[in-house]
Coordinates of C-alpha atoms in Angstrom, one line a residue:
M1 CA 0.0 0.0 0.0
S2 CA 1.4 3.4 -1.0
I3 CA -0.3 5.4 1.7
S4 CA -0.8 4.9 5.4
I5 CA -3.4 2.4 6.6
K6 CA -5.0 5.2 8.7
I7 CA -5.4 7.5 5.7
A8 CA -6.7 4.7 3.5
K9 CA -9.5 4.1 6.1
Y10 CA -10.3 7.8 6.2
I11 CA -10.6 7.9 2.5
E12 CA -13.2 5.1 2.7
R13 CA -15.4 7.1 5.1
A14 CA -14.4 10.5 3.8
S15 CA -17.0 13.2 3.4
W16 CA -19.9 12.3 1.0
I17 CA -20.3 16.0 0.6
R18 CA -17.0 16.3 -1.1
K19 CA -17.6 13.3 -3.3
M20 CA -21.0 14.8 -4.4
F21 CA -19.2 18.1 -5.1
E22 CA -16.7 16.4 -7.4
E23 CA -19.5 14.6 -9.2
G24 CA -21.3 17.9 -9.6
A25 CA -18.2 19.4 -11.2
R26 CA -18.1 16.5 -13.6
L27 CA -21.7 16.9 -14.5
R28 CA -21.4 20.7 -15.0
A29 CA -18.5 20.1 -17.4
E30 CA -20.5 17.4 -19.2
R31 CA -23.9 18.9 -19.4
G32 CA -23.4 22.7 -18.8
A33 CA -23.6 24.6 -15.6
E34 CA -27.1 25.9 -16.5
N35 CA -28.4 22.4 -16.4
I36 CA -27.1 21.3 -13.0
F37 CA -28.5 22.4 -9.6
D38 CA -25.6 22.0 -7.2
F39 CA -26.7 21.5 -3.6
T40 CA -23.5 19.8 -2.4
I41 CA -20.7 21.9 -0.9
G42 CA -21.3 25.3 0.7
N43 CA -20.1 27.4 -2.2
P44 CA -21.5 31.0 -2.1
S45 CA -23.8 31.8 -5.0
T46 CA -23.1 35.5 -4.7
E47 CA -20.1 37.3 -6.0
P48 CA -17.7 39.3 -3.7
P49 CA -18.8 42.9 -2.9
A50 CA -17.8 45.6 -5.3
S51 CA -15.6 47.1 -2.6
L52 CA -13.3 44.1 -2.8
Q53 CA -12.9 44.6 -6.5
R54 CA -12.0 48.3 -5.9
E55 CA -9.4 47.3 -3.2
L56 CA -7.9 44.8 -5.6
L57 CA -7.7 47.3 -8.4
K58 CA -6.1 49.9 -6.1
L59 CA -3.5 47.4 -4.9
A60 CA -2.7 46.4 -8.5
Q61 CA -2.3 50.1 -9.5
E62 CA -0.5 51.2 -6.4
P63 CA 1.6 48.1 -5.2
V64 CA 3.1 48.2 -1.8
P65 CA 6.9 47.7 -1.9
G66 CA 7.8 44.3 -0.6
M67 CA 4.2 43.2 -0.6
H68 CA 5.1 39.6 -1.7
R69 CA 7.8 39.0 0.8
Y70 CA 7.8 37.0 4.0
M71 CA 6.0 38.6 7.0
S72 CA 5.3 37.8 10.6
N73 CA 3.7 34.4 10.9
A74 CA 0.8 36.1 12.7
G75 CA 0.0 38.3 9.7
Y76 CA 0.2 42.0 9.0
T77 CA -0.3 44.2 12.1
E78 CA -2.6 46.5 10.3
T79 CA -4.9 43.6 9.2
R80 CA -4.9 42.2 12.7
Q81 CA -5.7 45.6 14.2
A82 CA -8.7 46.0 11.8
V83 CA -10.0 42.6 12.8
A84 CA -9.5 43.4 16.5
E85 CA -11.5 46.7 16.1
H86 CA -14.3 44.8 14.3
I87 CA -14.6 42.1 17.0
S88 CA -14.5 44.8 19.8
K89 CA -17.7 46.4 18.5
G90 CA -19.7 43.3 19.3
T91 CA -18.3 42.5 22.8
T92 CA -17.6 44.0 26.2
Q93 CA -14.0 42.9 25.7
Q94 CA -11.3 45.2 24.2
I95 CA -9.6 43.2 21.5
E96 CA -6.1 44.2 20.4
A97 CA -4.0 43.2 17.3
G98 CA -2.0 40.9 19.6
H99 CA -5.0 38.8 20.3
V100 CA -5.5 38.0 16.5
I101 CA -3.7 35.7 14.1
M102 CA -4.5 35.7 10.4
T103 CA -5.0 32.1 9.1
C104 CA -5.5 30.1 5.9
G105 CA -9.3 30.1 6.3
A106 CA -11.3 28.8 9.2
G107 CA -10.1 25.2 8.5
G108 CA -6.5 26.3 8.9
G109 CA -7.4 28.3 12.0
L110 CA -9.1 25.3 13.6
N111 CA -6.1 23.1 13.0
V112 CA -3.8 25.8 14.5
V113 CA -5.9 26.1 17.6
L114 CA -6.2 22.3 18.1
K115 CA -2.5 21.8 17.5
T116 CA -1.8 24.5 20.1
I117 CA -4.0 23.2 22.9
L118 CA -4.3 19.4 22.6
N119 CA -2.2 16.9 24.4
P120 CA -2.3 13.3 23.0
G121 CA -5.6 11.5 23.8
E122 CA -7.4 14.6 25.1
E123 CA -11.1 14.9 24.2
V124 CA -12.8 17.6 22.2
I125 CA -16.6 17.7 22.4
I126 CA -18.5 18.3 19.2
L127 CA -22.2 18.8 19.0
T128 CA -24.4 16.8 16.6
P129 CA -25.1 17.5 13.8
Y130 CA -21.7 18.9 13.0
F131 CA -19.4 20.0 10.2
V132 CA -18.0 16.6 9.1
E133 CA -14.3 17.7 9.0
Y134 CA -14.2 18.4 12.7
M135 CA -13.5 14.7 13.3
F136 CA -10.5 14.7 11.0
Y137 CA -9.1 18.0 12.4
I138 CA -9.2 16.7 16.0
D139 CA -7.5 13.5 15.0
N140 CA -4.8 15.4 13.1
H141 CA -3.5 16.6 16.5
G142 CA -3.9 13.5 18.6
G143 CA -7.2 14.3 20.1
T144 CA -10.4 12.3 20.4
A145 CA -13.8 13.6 19.3
E146 CA -16.7 13.1 21.7
T147 CA -20.2 13.8 20.3
V148 CA -23.0 15.3 22.3
A149 CA -26.5 15.6 20.9
T150 CA -28.2 19.0 20.7
D151 CA -32.0 19.3 21.4
P152 CA -33.7 16.9 18.9
E153 CA -36.5 19.4 18.1
T154 CA -34.7 22.8 18.1
F155 CA -31.0 21.8 17.6
Q156 CA -30.1 24.3 20.4
L157 CA -27.3 23.5 22.9
N158 CA -28.2 21.1 25.7
V159 CA -25.9 22.5 28.4
A160 CA -26.8 19.7 30.8
A161 CA -25.8 17.1 28.3
I162 CA -22.5 18.9 27.6
E163 CA -21.8 19.0 31.4
A164 CA -22.5 15.3 31.7
A165 CA -20.0 14.6 28.9
I166 CA -17.1 16.6 30.4
G167 CA -14.5 14.5 32.2
P168 CA -10.9 14.7 33.4
N169 CA -9.7 14.3 29.8
T170 CA -11.9 17.0 28.2
R171 CA -9.9 19.9 26.7
A172 CA -12.3 21.8 24.5
I173 CA -15.7 22.2 23.0
I174 CA -16.4 23.3 19.4
I175 CA -19.5 25.3 18.8
N176 CA -20.7 26.6 15.4
S177 CA -23.3 29.4 15.2
P178 CA -25.1 29.9 12.8
N179 CA -24.8 26.2 12.6
N180 CA -23.7 24.1 9.7
P181 CA -26.0 22.3 8.8
T182 CA -29.0 23.3 10.9
G183 CA -28.9 27.1 10.5
V184 CA -29.6 27.6 14.3
I185 CA -28.1 30.6 16.1
Y186 CA -27.2 30.0 19.8
P187 CA -28.7 32.9 21.8
A188 CA -26.8 34.9 24.4
E189 CA -28.5 33.3 27.4
T190 CA -27.5 29.9 26.2
L191 CA -23.8 31.0 25.8
Q192 CA -24.0 32.5 29.3
A193 CA -25.3 29.3 30.7
L194 CA -22.6 27.4 29.0
G195 CA -19.9 29.8 30.3
E196 CA -21.2 29.5 33.9
M197 CA -21.3 25.7 33.7
L198 CA -17.7 25.6 32.3
T199 CA -16.5 27.8 35.1
R200 CA -17.9 25.4 37.6
K201 CA -16.3 22.4 35.8
E202 CA -12.9 24.1 35.5
Q203 CA -12.9 24.7 39.3
E204 CA -14.0 21.1 39.8
L205 CA -11.4 19.6 37.5
G206 CA -8.6 22.1 38.1
R207 CA -7.9 22.7 34.4
T208 CA -8.9 25.1 31.6
L209 CA -11.7 24.1 29.3
F210 CA -11.7 25.9 25.9
V211 CA -14.7 26.9 23.8
I212 CA -13.7 27.2 20.1
S213 CA -16.4 29.2 18.3
D214 CA -16.4 28.4 14.6
E215 CA -18.1 31.4 13.0
P216 CA -17.9 31.6 9.2
Y217 CA -21.6 32.3 8.9
A218 CA -21.8 34.9 11.6
R219 CA -22.8 37.7 9.1
L220 CA -25.3 35.6 7.3
A221 CA -28.1 36.0 9.9
Y222 CA -31.6 36.7 8.9
E223 CA -34.5 38.9 10.1
G224 CA -32.0 41.4 11.5
Q225 CA -30.7 38.9 14.0
S226 CA -27.1 39.1 15.3
V227 CA -24.8 36.4 16.5
P228 CA -23.8 37.0 20.1
C229 CA -20.0 37.3 20.6
V230 CA -18.8 34.3 22.7
F231 CA -16.2 36.6 24.4
S232 CA -18.9 38.3 26.3
H233 CA -20.1 35.1 27.9
I234 CA -17.2 32.5 28.1
K235 CA -13.9 33.4 29.5
N236 CA -11.7 30.7 27.9
S237 CA -13.0 31.2 24.4
I238 CA -11.4 31.4 20.9
I239 CA -13.1 32.7 17.8
V240 CA -12.2 31.1 14.5
T241 CA -13.7 32.4 11.3
S242 CA -13.0 33.2 7.6
H243 CA -14.2 35.5 4.9
S244 CA -15.3 32.5 2.8
K245 CA -19.0 33.3 3.3
D246 CA -19.3 36.9 4.3
L247 CA -17.1 38.2 1.4
A248 CA -17.7 35.1 -0.8
L249 CA -14.0 34.2 -0.9
P250 CA -13.8 30.5 -0.1
G251 CA -11.1 29.8 -2.7
E252 CA -8.8 32.5 -1.3
R253 CA -8.4 30.8 2.1
I254 CA -8.3 33.9 4.3
G255 CA -9.5 33.9 7.9
Y256 CA -8.4 34.5 11.4
L257 CA -8.4 33.3 15.0
A258 CA -8.9 35.6 17.9
A259 CA -8.3 34.8 21.6
N260 CA -10.5 36.2 24.4
P261 CA -8.1 38.7 26.2
S262 CA -9.5 37.4 29.5
M263 CA -8.5 33.8 28.7
D264 CA -6.2 32.0 31.1
G265 CA -2.6 32.2 29.7
V266 CA -3.7 34.2 26.7
E267 CA -0.2 35.4 25.8
Q268 CA 1.2 31.9 25.9
F269 CA -1.7 30.7 23.8
I270 CA -1.0 33.3 21.1
E271 CA 2.7 32.5 21.1
G272 CA 1.9 28.8 20.7
A273 CA -0.6 29.5 18.0
I274 CA 1.8 31.6 16.0
F275 CA 4.4 28.8 16.2
C276 CA 1.8 26.2 15.1
N277 CA 0.7 28.4 12.2
R278 CA 4.3 28.2 11.0
V279 CA 5.1 24.6 11.6
L280 CA 1.8 23.2 10.2
G281 CA 3.1 24.6 6.9
F282 CA 0.6 27.4 6.6
V283 CA 3.5 29.8 7.5
N284 CA 1.2 32.8 7.1
A285 CA -2.2 33.7 5.6
P286 CA -2.0 34.8 1.9
A287 CA -0.4 38.3 1.8
L288 CA -2.6 39.6 -1.0
M289 CA -5.8 38.7 0.7
Q290 CA -4.7 40.1 4.0
R291 CA -4.1 43.5 2.4
L292 CA -7.5 43.4 0.7
V293 CA -9.6 42.5 3.7
T294 CA -7.9 45.1 6.0
N295 CA -10.4 47.7 4.8
L296 CA -13.3 45.4 4.4
Q297 CA -14.0 44.3 8.0
E298 CA -17.4 46.0 8.1
E299 CA -18.3 44.8 4.6
S300 CA -20.4 41.8 3.7
V301 CA -22.3 40.3 0.7
D302 CA -25.9 41.2 0.3
I303 CA -27.8 38.3 2.0
T304 CA -31.2 39.3 0.6
A305 CA -30.9 36.6 -2.1
Y306 CA -30.0 34.0 0.4
Q307 CA -33.0 34.8 2.6
E308 CA -35.3 34.8 -0.4
K309 CA -34.1 31.3 -1.3
R310 CA -34.4 30.1 2.3
D311 CA -38.0 31.4 2.5
L312 CA -39.0 29.8 -0.9
L313 CA -37.4 26.4 -0.2
Y314 CA -38.7 26.3 3.4
Q315 CA -42.3 27.1 2.2
H316 CA -42.2 24.4 -0.5
L317 CA -40.3 21.7 1.5
T318 CA -42.6 22.0 4.6
G319 CA -45.6 22.1 2.2
L320 CA -44.5 18.7 0.9
G321 CA -44.4 17.4 4.5
F322 CA -40.7 17.7 5.3
K323 CA -40.0 18.5 9.0
M324 CA -37.2 20.9 9.7
V325 CA -36.1 23.9 11.8
K326 CA -36.3 27.1 9.8
P327 CA -32.6 28.3 9.4
Q328 CA -31.8 31.5 11.3
G329 CA -28.6 32.0 9.4
G330 CA -26.2 30.4 7.0
F331 CA -27.4 28.8 3.8
Y332 CA -28.2 25.2 4.6
F333 CA -31.3 23.1 5.4
F334 CA -31.4 20.1 7.6
P335 CA -34.7 18.4 6.9
E336 CA -35.7 15.1 8.5
S337 CA -35.5 12.3 5.9
P338 CA -38.7 10.5 5.2
M339 CA -36.6 7.3 4.8
E340 CA -34.8 5.2 7.3
D341 CA -31.0 5.5 7.4
D342 CA -29.8 3.4 4.6
V343 CA -26.0 3.6 5.4
A344 CA -25.9 3.1 9.1

């Protein structure tokens, strides 16, 4: 066998979503994009905002000397500062550039965080249903994934169930709001309850329990809703996000991680995460994209079209008898299948 046994097994059970995406690409090439409706991977259907095109043109016409050279592994200071100022607007915490690291998308950011905090065999709690790559990310760094069910009717967090799952080997919990795939947003009171419970468990266990908040859909919230900032409710929390959805740039792999300034050992965490960003081979987030998003931290795609599609599909799917929670954000549906599980 030319590859490791472990990876061969992973390939066998790798994401069906990716397999369907590749099949969709084949069908588009064969039959024309206008004849294929692709509901596979979460690729934005909108184009990036015009402001990004203007920033790109400006940078091309007025290049910054040395703009393609190596930089700090944490990213450009001015970009990190712009991110810090944006996050600070939504929380009681004062975020500084030193609390932010630019990453190769949210996927890169999650791997950096897990590499930084995990000891071999430590557990990371993930909440079902979840983004399927979490399992692989956790395993990448010697961790073990432990699943905890959300409420079966609302898909909201079940804080009591999370508390019951926490043991002496638990290191972190990954939350995702708005959630992929349910579209549920976790309200402030739930995050507050989670934070209070974790404080009790930290005192009981004598160790830090991290909450990693994966937030690529945070600006895709409907009906004027906002996504509460985890920093206001949970001390030992880390935000990981990207501009894949809010600026429609998934192929550019630009994102960031930010540490709560109140977090235990925050300076050591940032130092470790910068090191891991380097040694995982990311080295730094793409220089060109960092420069572009510096002035776009308050920008986002127009989500009107997404909300209209959500409303249309929800109306027709529920009209056909499908049961589902109406998504509050993101661009996914998670309907209950009328058939039994045929692959269990």
